Amino acid sequence: GNLPFQQFSKTGLELLGIYNNNNNQEFTTKVFYDNSVQYFYGYEPSNLTFTKVQLQQQFNTIGMQAALNTKMANSFGITYHPSIGVNYFFDNRDGKEINFLAKLPINKAFGRMFAFDLSVTADITSFKSNSGTIKNNLFYLNPTIQFKTPNFKLNVGIQPTWDNQINSILPNVIAEAKINGEKFVIQAGWVGSVQKNSYQSLAAINPWLRQPTSLFNTEIKEQYAGFKGSGGNHFSYNARVSFLKMQGQPLFVNDAVDGKTFIILNEANLQAIRIHGEVGYSIQEKFSFLAAATINQFTKSVNDKPFGLLPLELTGTLKWKVLKDLHFKSDIFFWDGSRYLSKSMQTQKLDAALDLNVGVEYSILPKLNLWLQFNNLLNNQYQRWNQYQVLGFNVIGGVVYSFR
């Protein structure tokens, strides 16, 4: 980039294996490594002096995942899809985190109209730094009864949750009614979930955060109503209005010294009205376009504002298979700026932003692909996070080899 220390690098390696046996079962395994390097270049005033080593923020992840998928029900009418994953996430400041996730979803059908779902999840995190050790463990069940007819579907269930030894029961009620066949569907629901927050997941949102001094999860309750449908064979749409209650929502604010790092705040009671809509157009696998809009009207919070959360997002994605071996992709993003906390502890707002990206991928050989991506084609200067101007126009490329 044009700014001092505005440098980034990413490296990734992934090995994926798939095995199908004669019992209609599919085994998948994945081993992966990810590395990202960036620098705390957003310090103010800009005439402060730092070395490159002092500003480096590096993240590494080593992990593996394994899953079993049953394609057909067994003689008891049961299907199951267990999965397990573990990864080791660490930075260049003696921060180390181990994440373990195990899921066991089971489905039992009772005739054509009724079914019972049960999912058991264990999500365990241990983060160690020079300041000590933080445990963040989440366990929950999802027992659900399903009722389905050709024109109506109803899911009724609960989610008992143990979030760091705090117990709660969340709702899981979803209803869908078809009108005019598959072309128009009315939806409504009252659902709850817990979003797991770890050092790894928070760094994926904002890579300039400080090491966390505590880890907490986000309990989300949503009441919604909406519809979805299609027009002809190519056009589809959906829209939803939601009322959200979130407890334990992470917010990001600049530190009060030079602002180059972000501190995580715990928003204990955030409420919002969300409007989300999508429209899509596709022609088989040759061409597709998807446009989406999300409006968040935050109505209540303990903090002055929900720092770092976007009030408006507009996105568009186009994919075009130009030739048999040549694929074209383009993305456009627009969002209204989020709120931030200034050094004088005043709440201010970032400017709106527009970003346009274009990419191509070409198959040289049946197992070898080359790709090239042009980012920020408009060369716009904007900030997603306060004090961090994004890169201008840039080009990246890569190679994908598939062992098939």
Short mmCIF file of N, CA, C and O in Angstrom, two decimals, residues 165-282:
data_model
loop_
_atom_site.label_atom_id
_atom_site.label_comp_id
_atom_site.label_asym_id
_atom_site.label_seq_id
_atom_site.Cartn_x
_atom_site.Cartn_y
_atom_site.Cartn_z
N GLN A 165 -21.08 -22.80 31.79
CA GLN A 165 -21.83 -23.19 32.99
C GLN A 165 -23.05 -22.32 33.26
O GLN A 165 -23.68 -22.45 34.31
N ILE A 166 -23.41 -21.46 32.30
CA ILE A 166 -24.66 -20.70 32.41
C ILE A 166 -25.70 -21.39 31.53
O ILE A 166 -25.51 -21.52 30.31
N ASN A 167 -26.79 -21.83 32.13
CA ASN A 167 -27.79 -22.60 31.42
C ASN A 167 -28.89 -21.69 30.86
O ASN A 167 -29.29 -20.71 31.49
N SER A 168 -29.37 -22.01 29.66
CA SER A 168 -30.50 -21.31 29.07
C SER A 168 -31.20 -22.24 28.10
O SER A 168 -30.62 -23.22 27.62
N ILE A 169 -32.45 -21.94 27.80
CA ILE A 169 -33.24 -22.70 26.83
C ILE A 169 -33.70 -21.73 25.75
O ILE A 169 -34.42 -20.76 26.05
N LEU A 170 -33.30 -21.98 24.52
CA LEU A 170 -33.61 -21.09 23.40
C LEU A 170 -34.69 -21.70 22.52
O LEU A 170 -34.80 -22.93 22.41
N PRO A 171 -35.49 -20.86 21.86
CA PRO A 171 -36.58 -21.38 21.03
C PRO A 171 -36.10 -21.81 19.65
O PRO A 171 -35.06 -21.35 19.16
N ASN A 172 -36.87 -22.69 19.03
CA ASN A 172 -36.60 -23.11 17.64
C ASN A 172 -37.92 -23.49 16.99
O ASN A 172 -38.31 -24.66 16.93
N VAL A 173 -38.64 -22.48 16.52
CA VAL A 173 -39.95 -22.67 15.89
C VAL A 173 -39.92 -22.01 14.52
O VAL A 173 -39.69 -20.80 14.41
N ILE A 174 -40.14 -22.81 13.48
CA ILE A 174 -40.10 -22.32 12.09
C ILE A 174 -41.31 -22.87 11.33
O ILE A 174 -41.60 -24.06 11.42
N ALA A 175 -42.00 -22.00 10.60
CA ALA A 175 -43.15 -22.41 9.81
C ALA A 175 -43.01 -21.88 8.39
O ALA A 175 -42.58 -20.75 8.18
N GLU A 176 -43.38 -22.72 7.41
CA GLU A 176 -43.38 -22.33 6.00
C GLU A 176 -44.67 -22.83 5.35
O GLU A 176 -45.07 -23.97 5.55
N ALA A 177 -45.28 -21.96 4.57
CA ALA A 177 -46.51 -22.31 3.85
C ALA A 177 -46.35 -21.95 2.39
O ALA A 177 -45.99 -20.81 2.06
N LYS A 178 -46.60 -22.93 1.52
CA LYS A 178 -46.48 -22.71 0.08
C LYS A 178 -47.80 -22.20 -0.49
O LYS A 178 -48.86 -22.72 -0.19
N ILE A 179 -47.69 -21.18 -1.31
CA ILE A 179 -48.83 -20.62 -2.03
C ILE A 179 -48.48 -20.64 -3.50
O ILE A 179 -47.40 -20.20 -3.90
N ASN A 180 -49.35 -21.18 -4.30
CA ASN A 180 -49.07 -21.29 -5.74
C ASN A 180 -47.87 -22.20 -5.99
O ASN A 180 -46.94 -21.87 -6.73
N GLY A 181 -47.92 -23.37 -5.33
CA GLY A 181 -46.85 -24.33 -5.52
C GLY A 181 -45.54 -23.85 -4.91
O GLY A 181 -45.51 -23.28 -3.83
N GLU A 182 -44.43 -24.07 -5.63
CA GLU A 182 -43.11 -23.67 -5.15
C GLU A 182 -42.79 -22.21 -5.43
O GLU A 182 -41.76 -21.70 -4.99
N LYS A 183 -43.68 -21.52 -6.13
CA LYS A 183 -43.34 -20.18 -6.61
C LYS A 183 -43.45 -19.10 -5.55
O LYS A 183 -42.88 -18.01 -5.71
N PHE A 184 -44.18 -19.36 -4.47
CA PHE A 184 -44.29 -18.36 -3.41
C PHE A 184 -44.45 -19.07 -2.08
O PHE A 184 -45.36 -19.89 -1.91
N VAL A 185 -43.56 -18.76 -1.12
CA VAL A 185 -43.55 -19.40 0.19
C VAL A 185 -43.50 -18.33 1.27
O VAL A 185 -42.66 -17.43 1.23
N ILE A 186 -44.44 -18.42 2.23
CA ILE A 186 -44.47 -17.51 3.37
C ILE A 186 -43.71 -18.17 4.52
O ILE A 186 -43.89 -19.36 4.79
N GLN A 187 -42.87 -17.40 5.20
CA GLN A 187 -42.04 -17.93 6.28
C GLN A 187 -42.23 -17.11 7.56
O GLN A 187 -42.46 -15.90 7.50
N ALA A 188 -42.14 -17.77 8.70
CA ALA A 188 -42.14 -17.10 9.99
C ALA A 188 -41.39 -17.97 10.98
O ALA A 188 -41.34 -19.20 10.83
N GLY A 189 -40.80 -17.34 11.99
CA GLY A 189 -40.04 -18.13 12.94
C GLY A 189 -39.70 -17.37 14.20
O GLY A 189 -39.72 -16.13 14.25
N TRP A 190 -39.40 -18.14 15.22
CA TRP A 190 -38.87 -17.64 16.49
C TRP A 190 -37.74 -18.58 16.86
O TRP A 190 -37.96 -19.72 17.28
N VAL A 191 -36.49 -18.14 16.65
CA VAL A 191 -35.34 -19.02 16.78
C VAL A 191 -34.29 -18.37 17.69
O VAL A 191 -34.21 -17.15 17.82
N GLY A 192 -33.51 -19.23 18.30
CA GLY A 192 -32.41 -18.78 19.14
C GLY A 192 -31.15 -19.56 18.83
O GLY A 192 -31.20 -20.71 18.37
N SER A 193 -30.03 -18.95 19.06
CA SER A 193 -28.75 -19.60 18.82
C SER A 193 -27.68 -18.91 19.67
O SER A 193 -27.90 -17.82 20.21
N VAL A 194 -26.52 -19.57 19.76
CA VAL A 194 -25.38 -18.98 20.45
C VAL A 194 -24.21 -18.94 19.47
O VAL A 194 -23.81 -19.96 18.92
N GLN A 195 -23.70 -17.75 19.23
CA GLN A 195 -22.53 -17.56 18.36
C GLN A 195 -21.27 -17.69 19.18
O GLN A 195 -21.03 -16.93 20.11
N LYS A 196 -20.45 -18.68 18.82
CA LYS A 196 -19.20 -18.91 19.57
C LYS A 196 -18.17 -17.85 19.16
O LYS A 196 -17.90 -17.64 17.97
N ASN A 197 -17.58 -17.20 20.15
CA ASN A 197 -16.54 -16.19 19.90
C ASN A 197 -15.23 -16.68 20.48
O ASN A 197 -15.13 -16.99 21.67
N SER A 198 -14.22 -16.76 19.64
CA SER A 198 -12.88 -17.15 20.05
C SER A 198 -11.89 -16.10 19.55
O SER A 198 -12.24 -15.21 18.77
N TYR A 199 -10.66 -16.22 19.99
CA TYR A 199 -9.60 -15.33 19.47
C TYR A 199 -9.52 -15.48 17.96
O TYR A 199 -9.39 -14.49 17.22
N GLN A 200 -9.62 -16.71 17.48
CA GLN A 200 -9.55 -16.98 16.05
C GLN A 200 -10.70 -16.32 15.28
O GLN A 200 -10.49 -15.67 14.26
N SER A 201 -11.92 -16.48 15.76
CA SER A 201 -13.07 -15.92 15.04
C SER A 201 -13.08 -14.40 15.10
O SER A 201 -13.45 -13.73 14.13
N LEU A 202 -12.65 -13.82 16.22
CA LEU A 202 -12.61 -12.36 16.34
C LEU A 202 -11.52 -11.76 15.46
O LEU A 202 -11.70 -10.70 14.86
N ALA A 203 -10.37 -12.45 15.34
CA ALA A 203 -9.30 -11.97 14.47
C ALA A 203 -9.70 -12.04 13.01
O ALA A 203 -9.21 -11.26 12.18
N ALA A 204 -10.59 -12.98 12.64
CA ALA A 204 -11.08 -13.05 11.28
C ALA A 204 -11.96 -11.86 10.94
O ALA A 204 -12.05 -11.44 9.78
N ILE A 205 -12.62 -11.27 11.94
CA ILE A 205 -13.45 -10.09 11.73
C ILE A 205 -12.59 -8.83 11.68
O ILE A 205 -12.73 -8.01 10.79
N ASN A 206 -11.71 -8.69 12.66
CA ASN A 206 -10.85 -7.50 12.76
C ASN A 206 -9.43 -7.95 13.12
O ASN A 206 -9.15 -8.27 14.28
N PRO A 207 -8.52 -8.00 12.14
CA PRO A 207 -7.17 -8.54 12.40
C PRO A 207 -6.29 -7.61 13.22
O PRO A 207 -5.17 -8.00 13.56
N TRP A 208 -6.76 -6.41 13.55
CA TRP A 208 -5.94 -5.47 14.33
C TRP A 208 -6.37 -5.42 15.79
O TRP A 208 -6.12 -4.45 16.49
N LEU A 209 -7.02 -6.46 16.25
CA LEU A 209 -7.44 -6.50 17.65
C LEU A 209 -6.26 -6.84 18.57
O LEU A 209 -5.28 -7.44 18.16
N ARG A 210 -6.39 -6.45 19.81
CA ARG A 210 -5.46 -6.88 20.85
C ARG A 210 -5.81 -8.31 21.27
O ARG A 210 -6.92 -8.79 21.03
N GLN A 211 -4.86 -8.97 21.91
CA GLN A 211 -5.19 -10.26 22.50
C GLN A 211 -6.33 -10.07 23.49
O GLN A 211 -6.33 -9.14 24.30
N PRO A 212 -7.34 -10.94 23.44
CA PRO A 212 -8.48 -10.76 24.35
C PRO A 212 -8.10 -11.02 25.81
O PRO A 212 -7.27 -11.89 26.11
N THR A 213 -8.70 -10.26 26.70
CA THR A 213 -8.54 -10.49 28.14
C THR A 213 -9.69 -11.30 28.70
O THR A 213 -9.65 -11.73 29.86
N SER A 214 -10.72 -11.52 27.89
CA SER A 214 -11.84 -12.39 28.25
C SER A 214 -12.49 -12.86 26.95
O SER A 214 -12.36 -12.21 25.91
N LEU A 215 -13.17 -13.99 27.01
CA LEU A 215 -13.91 -14.51 25.87
C LEU A 215 -15.34 -14.79 26.30
O LEU A 215 -15.58 -15.40 27.35
N PHE A 216 -16.28 -14.33 25.51
CA PHE A 216 -17.70 -14.51 25.80
C PHE A 216 -18.43 -14.80 24.51
O PHE A 216 -17.99 -14.41 23.42
N ASN A 217 -19.53 -15.48 24.59
CA ASN A 217 -20.31 -15.85 23.42
C ASN A 217 -21.55 -14.98 23.29
O ASN A 217 -21.95 -14.30 24.23
N THR A 218 -22.14 -14.99 22.11
CA THR A 218 -23.28 -14.12 21.81
C THR A 218 -24.55 -14.94 21.71
O THR A 218 -24.68 -15.81 20.85
N GLU A 219 -25.48 -14.69 22.62
CA GLU A 219 -26.79 -15.33 22.56
C GLU A 219 -27.72 -14.48 21.69
O GLU A 219 -27.90 -13.29 21.94
N ILE A 220 -28.30 -15.09 20.68
CA ILE A 220 -29.12 -14.38 19.70
C ILE A 220 -30.52 -14.96 19.70
O ILE A 220 -30.69 -16.18 19.57
N LYS A 221 -31.52 -14.12 19.84
CA LYS A 221 -32.92 -14.52 19.69
C LYS A 221 -33.53 -13.68 18.56
O LYS A 221 -33.37 -12.46 18.54
N GLU A 222 -34.19 -14.36 17.64
CA GLU A 222 -34.72 -13.69 16.45
C GLU A 222 -36.17 -14.09 16.21
O GLU A 222 -36.50 -15.27 16.20
N GLN A 223 -37.01 -13.09 16.03
CA GLN A 223 -38.38 -13.30 15.59
C GLN A 223 -38.48 -12.69 14.19
O GLN A 223 -38.13 -11.53 13.99
N TYR A 224 -38.97 -13.47 13.22
CA TYR A 224 -38.94 -12.99 11.85
C TYR A 224 -40.17 -13.43 11.08
O TYR A 224 -40.87 -14.38 11.44
N ALA A 225 -40.41 -12.72 10.00
CA ALA A 225 -41.45 -13.07 9.03
C ALA A 225 -40.95 -12.65 7.66
O ALA A 225 -40.25 -11.64 7.52
N GLY A 226 -41.30 -13.43 6.65
CA GLY A 226 -40.83 -13.10 5.31
C GLY A 226 -41.43 -14.00 4.26
O GLY A 226 -42.39 -14.73 4.52
N PHE A 227 -40.84 -13.96 3.10
CA PHE A 227 -41.32 -14.78 1.99
C PHE A 227 -40.17 -15.05 1.04
O PHE A 227 -39.14 -14.37 1.05
N LYS A 228 -40.34 -16.08 0.22
CA LYS A 228 -39.39 -16.40 -0.84
C LYS A 228 -40.14 -17.03 -1.99
O LYS A 228 -41.28 -17.48 -1.84
N GLY A 229 -39.52 -17.01 -3.16
CA GLY A 229 -40.21 -17.57 -4.31
C GLY A 229 -39.36 -17.49 -5.56
O GLY A 229 -38.17 -17.17 -5.53
N SER A 230 -39.99 -17.78 -6.67
CA SER A 230 -39.30 -17.78 -7.95
C SER A 230 -40.27 -17.34 -9.03
O SER A 230 -41.50 -17.46 -8.91
N GLY A 231 -39.69 -16.82 -10.11
CA GLY A 231 -40.46 -16.46 -11.29
C GLY A 231 -39.86 -17.13 -12.51
O GLY A 231 -38.77 -16.76 -12.94
N GLY A 232 -40.53 -18.13 -13.01
CA GLY A 232 -39.96 -18.89 -14.12
C GLY A 232 -38.85 -19.79 -13.64
O GLY A 232 -38.74 -20.14 -12.46
N ASN A 233 -37.97 -20.17 -14.56
CA ASN A 233 -36.89 -21.10 -14.25
C ASN A 233 -35.59 -20.41 -13.86
O ASN A 233 -34.63 -21.08 -13.50
N HIS A 234 -35.55 -19.07 -13.95
CA HIS A 234 -34.26 -18.37 -13.77
C HIS A 234 -34.25 -17.37 -12.62
O HIS A 234 -33.19 -17.08 -12.08
N PHE A 235 -35.38 -16.84 -12.24
CA PHE A 235 -35.44 -15.73 -11.29
C PHE A 235 -35.89 -16.24 -9.92
O PHE A 235 -36.83 -17.04 -9.81
N SER A 236 -35.23 -15.79 -8.85
CA SER A 236 -35.59 -16.15 -7.48
C SER A 236 -35.46 -14.92 -6.58
O SER A 236 -34.73 -13.97 -6.91
N TYR A 237 -36.14 -14.96 -5.44
CA TYR A 237 -36.11 -13.82 -4.53
C TYR A 237 -36.46 -14.30 -3.12
O TYR A 237 -37.09 -15.36 -2.94
N ASN A 238 -36.06 -13.53 -2.13
CA ASN A 238 -36.51 -13.75 -0.75
C ASN A 238 -36.34 -12.46 0.03
O ASN A 238 -35.49 -11.62 -0.29
N ALA A 239 -37.15 -12.30 1.06
CA ALA A 239 -37.13 -11.10 1.89
C ALA A 239 -37.55 -11.48 3.30
O ALA A 239 -38.37 -12.38 3.49
N ARG A 240 -36.98 -10.77 4.27
CA ARG A 240 -37.28 -11.09 5.68
C ARG A 240 -37.15 -9.83 6.52
O ARG A 240 -36.25 -9.02 6.32
N VAL A 241 -38.06 -9.69 7.49
CA VAL A 241 -37.97 -8.66 8.52
C VAL A 241 -37.81 -9.36 9.85
O VAL A 241 -38.58 -10.27 10.18
N SER A 242 -36.80 -8.95 10.62
CA SER A 242 -36.48 -9.63 11.88
C SER A 242 -36.38 -8.64 13.02
O SER A 242 -35.96 -7.49 12.84
N PHE A 243 -36.74 -9.11 14.19
CA PHE A 243 -36.46 -8.39 15.43
C PHE A 243 -35.45 -9.21 16.21
O PHE A 243 -35.68 -10.38 16.51
N LEU A 244 -34.29 -8.62 16.52
CA LEU A 244 -33.17 -9.35 17.10
C LEU A 244 -32.86 -8.84 18.51
O LEU A 244 -32.87 -7.64 18.77
N LYS A 245 -32.55 -9.80 19.38
CA LYS A 245 -32.00 -9.50 20.70
C LYS A 245 -30.68 -10.24 20.84
O LYS A 245 -30.64 -11.46 20.67
N MET A 246 -29.61 -9.51 21.14
CA MET A 246 -28.28 -10.12 21.23
C MET A 246 -27.65 -9.77 22.58
O MET A 246 -27.57 -8.60 22.94
N GLN A 247 -27.22 -10.78 23.29
CA GLN A 247 -26.51 -10.61 24.56
C GLN A 247 -25.08 -11.11 24.40
O GLN A 247 -24.85 -12.24 23.98
N GLY A 248 -24.13 -10.25 24.73
CA GLY A 248 -22.72 -10.63 24.59
C GLY A 248 -22.20 -10.40 23.19
O GLY A 248 -21.37 -11.17 22.71
N GLN A 249 -22.64 -9.34 22.53
CA GLN A 249 -22.16 -9.02 21.19
C GLN A 249 -20.80 -8.33 21.27
O GLN A 249 -20.66 -7.30 21.93
N PRO A 250 -19.74 -8.85 20.61
CA PRO A 250 -18.44 -8.17 20.64
C PRO A 250 -18.48 -6.87 19.82
O PRO A 250 -18.98 -6.85 18.70
N LEU A 251 -17.94 -5.81 20.40
CA LEU A 251 -17.77 -4.54 19.71
C LEU A 251 -16.27 -4.19 19.72
O LEU A 251 -15.53 -4.62 20.61
N PHE A 252 -15.85 -3.42 18.72
CA PHE A 252 -14.43 -3.08 18.58
C PHE A 252 -14.25 -1.57 18.68
O PHE A 252 -14.86 -0.82 17.93
N VAL A 253 -13.37 -1.14 19.60
CA VAL A 253 -13.05 0.28 19.75
C VAL A 253 -11.52 0.44 19.76
O VAL A 253 -10.79 -0.42 20.26
N ASN A 254 -11.05 1.55 19.20
CA ASN A 254 -9.62 1.84 19.19
C ASN A 254 -9.10 2.07 20.61
O ASN A 254 -9.81 2.62 21.46
N ASP A 255 -7.84 1.67 20.83
CA ASP A 255 -7.23 1.99 22.12
C ASP A 255 -7.04 3.50 22.24
O ASP A 255 -7.01 4.22 21.23
N ALA A 256 -6.92 3.99 23.46
CA ALA A 256 -6.88 5.44 23.70
C ALA A 256 -5.48 6.04 23.57
O ALA A 256 -5.32 7.25 23.73
N VAL A 257 -4.45 5.23 23.26
CA VAL A 257 -3.09 5.75 23.17
C VAL A 257 -2.80 6.28 21.78
O VAL A 257 -2.67 7.49 21.56
N ASP A 258 -2.69 5.40 20.80
CA ASP A 258 -2.47 5.83 19.42
C ASP A 258 -3.50 5.22 18.46
O ASP A 258 -3.46 5.48 17.27
N GLY A 259 -4.40 4.40 18.98
CA GLY A 259 -5.52 3.89 18.19
C GLY A 259 -5.19 2.77 17.24
O GLY A 259 -6.06 2.35 16.46
N LYS A 260 -3.97 2.25 17.29
CA LYS A 260 -3.60 1.26 16.27
C LYS A 260 -4.12 -0.14 16.59
O LYS A 260 -4.18 -1.01 15.73
N THR A 261 -4.52 -0.40 17.85
CA THR A 261 -5.10 -1.69 18.20
C THR A 261 -6.56 -1.50 18.61
O THR A 261 -6.98 -0.39 18.96
N PHE A 262 -7.30 -2.59 18.56
CA PHE A 262 -8.72 -2.54 18.92
C PHE A 262 -8.97 -3.38 20.16
O PHE A 262 -8.49 -4.52 20.28
N ILE A 263 -9.73 -2.80 21.06
CA ILE A 263 -10.13 -3.47 22.30
C ILE A 263 -11.54 -4.02 22.10
O ILE A 263 -12.39 -3.39 21.46
N ILE A 264 -11.81 -5.18 22.68
CA ILE A 264 -13.12 -5.82 22.53
C ILE A 264 -14.00 -5.44 23.71
O ILE A 264 -13.63 -5.62 24.88
N LEU A 265 -15.18 -4.89 23.39
CA LEU A 265 -16.18 -4.58 24.40
C LEU A 265 -17.28 -5.63 24.37
O LEU A 265 -17.60 -6.19 23.32
N ASN A 266 -17.89 -5.86 25.53
CA ASN A 266 -19.02 -6.79 25.63
C ASN A 266 -20.31 -5.98 25.66
O ASN A 266 -20.60 -5.31 26.64
N GLU A 267 -21.07 -6.05 24.56
CA GLU A 267 -22.38 -5.39 24.52
C GLU A 267 -23.41 -6.37 25.09
O GLU A 267 -23.78 -7.37 24.47
N ALA A 268 -23.89 -6.06 26.31
CA ALA A 268 -24.72 -7.01 27.05
C ALA A 268 -26.16 -7.06 26.57
O ALA A 268 -26.86 -8.07 26.80
N ASN A 269 -26.64 -6.02 25.90
CA ASN A 269 -28.05 -6.01 25.49
C ASN A 269 -28.21 -5.16 24.24
O ASN A 269 -28.47 -3.97 24.30
N LEU A 270 -28.05 -5.79 23.08
CA LEU A 270 -28.19 -5.10 21.80
C LEU A 270 -29.48 -5.58 21.12
O LEU A 270 -29.70 -6.78 20.97
N GLN A 271 -30.30 -4.63 20.72
CA GLN A 271 -31.55 -4.96 20.02
C GLN A 271 -31.57 -4.24 18.68
O GLN A 271 -31.07 -3.12 18.55
N ALA A 272 -32.15 -4.91 17.68
CA ALA A 272 -32.15 -4.34 16.33
C ALA A 272 -33.32 -4.86 15.54
O ALA A 272 -33.83 -5.96 15.77
N ILE A 273 -33.73 -4.05 14.57
CA ILE A 273 -34.67 -4.47 13.54
C ILE A 273 -33.87 -4.64 12.25
O ILE A 273 -33.16 -3.72 11.84
N ARG A 274 -33.95 -5.81 11.65
CA ARG A 274 -33.17 -6.11 10.45
C ARG A 274 -34.09 -6.40 9.28
O ARG A 274 -35.03 -7.19 9.40
N ILE A 275 -33.79 -5.78 8.15
CA ILE A 275 -34.50 -6.04 6.90
C ILE A 275 -33.48 -6.60 5.92
O ILE A 275 -32.45 -5.98 5.65
N HIS A 276 -33.76 -7.79 5.40
CA HIS A 276 -32.83 -8.44 4.47
C HIS A 276 -33.60 -8.93 3.25
O HIS A 276 -34.70 -9.47 3.36
N GLY A 277 -33.01 -8.70 2.07
CA GLY A 277 -33.63 -9.16 0.84
C GLY A 277 -32.59 -9.60 -0.18
O GLY A 277 -31.46 -9.10 -0.18
N GLU A 278 -32.97 -10.56 -1.02
CA GLU A 278 -32.09 -11.06 -2.08
C GLU A 278 -32.89 -11.28 -3.36
O GLU A 278 -34.06 -11.68 -3.30
N VAL A 279 -32.25 -11.03 -4.49
CA VAL A 279 -32.80 -11.39 -5.79
C VAL A 279 -31.70 -12.06 -6.59
O VAL A 279 -30.53 -11.67 -6.50
N GLY A 280 -32.07 -13.09 -7.34
CA GLY A 280 -31.08 -13.82 -8.10
C GLY A 280 -31.59 -14.19 -9.47
O GLY A 280 -32.79 -14.35 -9.69
N TYR A 281 -30.65 -14.32 -10.39
CA TYR A 281 -30.97 -14.75 -11.76
C TYR A 281 -29.88 -15.71 -12.21
O TYR A 281 -28.68 -15.44 -12.05
N SER A 282 -30.26 -16.86 -12.73
CA SER A 282 -29.28 -17.86 -13.13
C SER A 282 -29.73 -18.58 -14.39
O SER A 282 -30.93 -18.74 -14.65
#
